[in-house]
mmCIF file of C-alpha atoms and ligand atoms in Angstrom:
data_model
loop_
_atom_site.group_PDB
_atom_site.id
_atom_site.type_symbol
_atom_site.label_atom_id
_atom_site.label_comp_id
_atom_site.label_asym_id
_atom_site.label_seq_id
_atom_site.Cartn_x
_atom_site.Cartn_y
_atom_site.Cartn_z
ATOM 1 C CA UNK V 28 -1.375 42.092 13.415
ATOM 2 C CA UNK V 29 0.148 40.455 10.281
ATOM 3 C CA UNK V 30 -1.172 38.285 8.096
ATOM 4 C CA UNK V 31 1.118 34.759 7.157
ATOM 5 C CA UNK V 32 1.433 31.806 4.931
ATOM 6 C CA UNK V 33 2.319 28.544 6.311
ATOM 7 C CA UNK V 34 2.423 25.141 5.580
ATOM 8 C CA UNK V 35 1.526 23.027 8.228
ATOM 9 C CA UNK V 36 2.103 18.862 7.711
ATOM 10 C CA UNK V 37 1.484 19.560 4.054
ATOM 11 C CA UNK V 38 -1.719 21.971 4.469
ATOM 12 C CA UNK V 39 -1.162 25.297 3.342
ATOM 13 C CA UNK V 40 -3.146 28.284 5.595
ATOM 14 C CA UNK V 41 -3.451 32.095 5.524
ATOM 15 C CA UNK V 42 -4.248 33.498 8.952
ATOM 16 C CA UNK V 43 -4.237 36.521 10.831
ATOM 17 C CA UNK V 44 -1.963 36.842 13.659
ATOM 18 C CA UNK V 45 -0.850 38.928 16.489
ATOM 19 C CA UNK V 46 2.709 39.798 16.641
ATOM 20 C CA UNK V 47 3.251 38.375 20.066
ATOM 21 C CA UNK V 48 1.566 35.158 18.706
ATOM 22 C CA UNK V 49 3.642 32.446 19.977
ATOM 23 C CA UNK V 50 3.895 28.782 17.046
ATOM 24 C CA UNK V 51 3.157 26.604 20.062
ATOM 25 C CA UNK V 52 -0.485 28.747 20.438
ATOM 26 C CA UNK V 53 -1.019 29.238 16.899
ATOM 27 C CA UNK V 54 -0.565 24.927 16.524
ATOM 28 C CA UNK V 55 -3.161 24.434 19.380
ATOM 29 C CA UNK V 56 -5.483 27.362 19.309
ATOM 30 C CA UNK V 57 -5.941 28.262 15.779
ATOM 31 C CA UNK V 58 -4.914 24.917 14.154
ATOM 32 C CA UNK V 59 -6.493 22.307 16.851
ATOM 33 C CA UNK V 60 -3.140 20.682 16.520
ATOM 34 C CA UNK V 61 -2.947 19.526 20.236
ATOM 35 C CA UNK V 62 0.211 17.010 20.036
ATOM 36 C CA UNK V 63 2.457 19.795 20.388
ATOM 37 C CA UNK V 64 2.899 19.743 23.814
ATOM 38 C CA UNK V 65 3.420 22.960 26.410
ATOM 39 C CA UNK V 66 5.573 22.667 29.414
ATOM 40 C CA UNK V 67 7.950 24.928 30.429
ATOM 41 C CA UNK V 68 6.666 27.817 28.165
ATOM 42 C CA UNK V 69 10.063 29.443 28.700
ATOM 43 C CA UNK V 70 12.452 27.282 26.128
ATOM 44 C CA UNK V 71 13.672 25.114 28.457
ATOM 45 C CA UNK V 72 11.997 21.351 28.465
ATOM 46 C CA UNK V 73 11.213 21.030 24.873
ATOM 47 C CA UNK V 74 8.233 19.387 25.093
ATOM 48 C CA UNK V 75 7.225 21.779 22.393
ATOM 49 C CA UNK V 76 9.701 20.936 19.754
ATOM 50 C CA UNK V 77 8.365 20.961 15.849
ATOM 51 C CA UNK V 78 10.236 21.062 12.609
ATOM 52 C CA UNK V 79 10.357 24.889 10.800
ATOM 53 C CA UNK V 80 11.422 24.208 7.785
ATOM 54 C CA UNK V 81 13.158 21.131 8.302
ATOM 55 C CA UNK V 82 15.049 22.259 11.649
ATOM 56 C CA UNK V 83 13.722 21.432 15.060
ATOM 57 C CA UNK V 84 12.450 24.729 17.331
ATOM 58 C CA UNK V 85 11.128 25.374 20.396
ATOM 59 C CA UNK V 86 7.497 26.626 19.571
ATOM 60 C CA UNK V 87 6.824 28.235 22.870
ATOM 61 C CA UNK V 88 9.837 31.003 22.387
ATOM 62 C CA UNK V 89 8.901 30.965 18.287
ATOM 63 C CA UNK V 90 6.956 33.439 16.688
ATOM 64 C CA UNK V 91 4.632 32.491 14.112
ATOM 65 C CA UNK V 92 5.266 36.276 12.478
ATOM 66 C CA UNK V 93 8.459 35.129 12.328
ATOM 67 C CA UNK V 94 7.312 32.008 10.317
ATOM 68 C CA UNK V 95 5.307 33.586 7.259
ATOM 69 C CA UNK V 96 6.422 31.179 4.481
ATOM 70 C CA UNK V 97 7.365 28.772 5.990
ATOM 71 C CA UNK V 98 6.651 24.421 6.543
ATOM 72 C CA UNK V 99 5.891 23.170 9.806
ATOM 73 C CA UNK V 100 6.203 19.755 10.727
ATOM 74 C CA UNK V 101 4.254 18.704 14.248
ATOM 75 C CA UNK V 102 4.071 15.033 15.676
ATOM 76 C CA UNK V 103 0.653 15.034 13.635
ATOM 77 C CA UNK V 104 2.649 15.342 10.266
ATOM 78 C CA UNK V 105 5.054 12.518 11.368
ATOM 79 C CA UNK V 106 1.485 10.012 10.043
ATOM 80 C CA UNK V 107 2.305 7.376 13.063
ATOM 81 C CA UNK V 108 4.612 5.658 10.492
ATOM 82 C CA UNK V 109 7.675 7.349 11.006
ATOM 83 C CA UNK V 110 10.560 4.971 11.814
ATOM 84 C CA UNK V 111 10.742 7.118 15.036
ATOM 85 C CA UNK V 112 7.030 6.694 16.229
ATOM 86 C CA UNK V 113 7.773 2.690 15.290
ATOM 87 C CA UNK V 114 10.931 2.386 17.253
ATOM 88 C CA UNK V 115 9.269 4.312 19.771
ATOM 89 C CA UNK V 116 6.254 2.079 20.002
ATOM 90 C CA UNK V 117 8.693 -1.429 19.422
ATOM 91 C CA UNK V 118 10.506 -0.178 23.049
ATOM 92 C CA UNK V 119 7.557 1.170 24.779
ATOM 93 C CA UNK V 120 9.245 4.377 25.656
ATOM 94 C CA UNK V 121 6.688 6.621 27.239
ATOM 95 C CA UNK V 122 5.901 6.751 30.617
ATOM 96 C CA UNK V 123 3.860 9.588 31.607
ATOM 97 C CA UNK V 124 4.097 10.556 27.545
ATOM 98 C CA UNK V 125 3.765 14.586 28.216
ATOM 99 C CA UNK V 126 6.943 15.328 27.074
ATOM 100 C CA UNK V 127 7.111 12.191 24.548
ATOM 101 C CA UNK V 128 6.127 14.407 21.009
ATOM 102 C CA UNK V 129 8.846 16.929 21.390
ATOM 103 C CA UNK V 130 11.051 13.847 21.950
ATOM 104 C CA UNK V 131 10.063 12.649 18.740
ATOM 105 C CA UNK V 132 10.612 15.464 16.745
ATOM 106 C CA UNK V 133 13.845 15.839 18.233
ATOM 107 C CA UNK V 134 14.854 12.738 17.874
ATOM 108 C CA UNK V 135 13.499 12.662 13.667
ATOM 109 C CA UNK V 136 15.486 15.763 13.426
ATOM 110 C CA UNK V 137 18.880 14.066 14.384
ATOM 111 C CA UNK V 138 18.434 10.699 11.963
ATOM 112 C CA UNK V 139 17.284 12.846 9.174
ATOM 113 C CA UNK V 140 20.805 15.334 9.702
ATOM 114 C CA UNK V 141 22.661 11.903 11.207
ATOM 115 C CA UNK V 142 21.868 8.564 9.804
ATOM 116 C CA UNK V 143 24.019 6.987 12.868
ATOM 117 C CA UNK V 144 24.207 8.886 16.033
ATOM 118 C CA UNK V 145 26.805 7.571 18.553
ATOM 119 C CA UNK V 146 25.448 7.804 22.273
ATOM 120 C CA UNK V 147 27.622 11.039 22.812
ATOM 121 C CA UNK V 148 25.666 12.657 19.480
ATOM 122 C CA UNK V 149 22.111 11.205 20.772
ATOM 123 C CA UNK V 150 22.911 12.599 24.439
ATOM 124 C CA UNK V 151 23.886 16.181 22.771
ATOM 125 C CA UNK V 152 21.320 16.614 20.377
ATOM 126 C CA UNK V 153 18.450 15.654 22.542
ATOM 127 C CA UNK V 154 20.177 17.553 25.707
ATOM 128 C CA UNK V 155 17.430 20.230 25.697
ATOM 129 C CA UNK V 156 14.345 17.614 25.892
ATOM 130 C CA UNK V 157 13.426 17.189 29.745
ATOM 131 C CA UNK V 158 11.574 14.010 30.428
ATOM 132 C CA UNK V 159 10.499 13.954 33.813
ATOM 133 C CA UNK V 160 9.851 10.116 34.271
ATOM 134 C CA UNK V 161 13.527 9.665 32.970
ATOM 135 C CA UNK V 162 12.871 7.382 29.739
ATOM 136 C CA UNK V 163 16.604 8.811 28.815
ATOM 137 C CA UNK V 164 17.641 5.172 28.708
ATOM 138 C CA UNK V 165 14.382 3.915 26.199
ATOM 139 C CA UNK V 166 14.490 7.280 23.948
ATOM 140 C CA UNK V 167 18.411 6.392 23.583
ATOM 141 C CA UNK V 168 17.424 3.096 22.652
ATOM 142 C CA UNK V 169 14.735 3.740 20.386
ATOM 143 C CA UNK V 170 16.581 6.741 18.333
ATOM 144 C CA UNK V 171 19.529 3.814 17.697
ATOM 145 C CA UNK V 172 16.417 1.195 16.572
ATOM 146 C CA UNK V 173 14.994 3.671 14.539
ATOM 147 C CA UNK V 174 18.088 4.278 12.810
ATOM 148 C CA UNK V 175 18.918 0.948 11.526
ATOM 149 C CA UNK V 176 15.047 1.107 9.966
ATOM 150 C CA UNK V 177 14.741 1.999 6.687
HETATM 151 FE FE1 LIG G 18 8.732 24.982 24.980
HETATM 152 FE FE2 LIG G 18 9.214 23.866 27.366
HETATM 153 S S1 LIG G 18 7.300 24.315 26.472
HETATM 154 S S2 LIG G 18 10.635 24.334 25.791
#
């Protein structure tokens, strides 16, 4: 057990944690913070993706011992207003929407470290987000909207 610090969309908490406490569990169990999704569980689809300290992770293969001081972002923290979630919204891009927050958060991750991503930088950066529906050609779309927003 170890106890951590973390900031979580702004929210500071001290908790007590198991070692083998994976982020993606701590989010949902301990925080309620449901929108991070689960899918693969094994680093793999991404559906799980949040910001550690300004860098997108895969929660389910993160652990939150690991993260003792540091800020979370989840698709909660993002407010609904984030030029992502708009552009998102503007091109209807979900379909069955499982695997649509981790898209998100990858996608904010690129525009905040790229403020124009050409189609080869979109298709590398989000290579590790699975989207079973295939919105590839909508999240594309909406990652280029959002960054002409200001
Ligand atoms: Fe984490 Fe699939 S649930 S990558």
């Amino acid at each position: 057990m170890a106890v951590i610090t973390v900031k979580v969309n702004g929210k500071n908490y001290k908790k007590e944690v198991s070692d083998n406490t994976l982020l993606s569990d701590f989010l949902r169990e301990n925080l309620s913070l449901t929108g991070t999704h689960v899918g693969c569980d094994t680093s793999q689809c991404g559906a799980c993706v949040v910001h550690l300290n300004g860098n997108s992770v895969k929660s389910c293969t993160t652990l939150v011992a690991d993260c003792n001081g540091s800020e979370i972002t989840t698709i909660e923290g993002l407010g609904g207003n984030h030029k992502v979630q708009r552009a998102w919204m503007a091109l209807d891009v979900p379909q069955c929407g499982y695997c649509q927050p981790g898209q998100i958060m990858q996608a904010s991750a690129l525009l905040a470290n790229n403020k124009k991503p050409s189609d080869a930088d979109i298709d590398s950066w989000m290579s590790g987000n699975i989207c079973r529906c295939g919105t590839y050609p909508r999240i594309r779309a909406a990652i280029k909207a959002a960054a002409k927003m200001s």
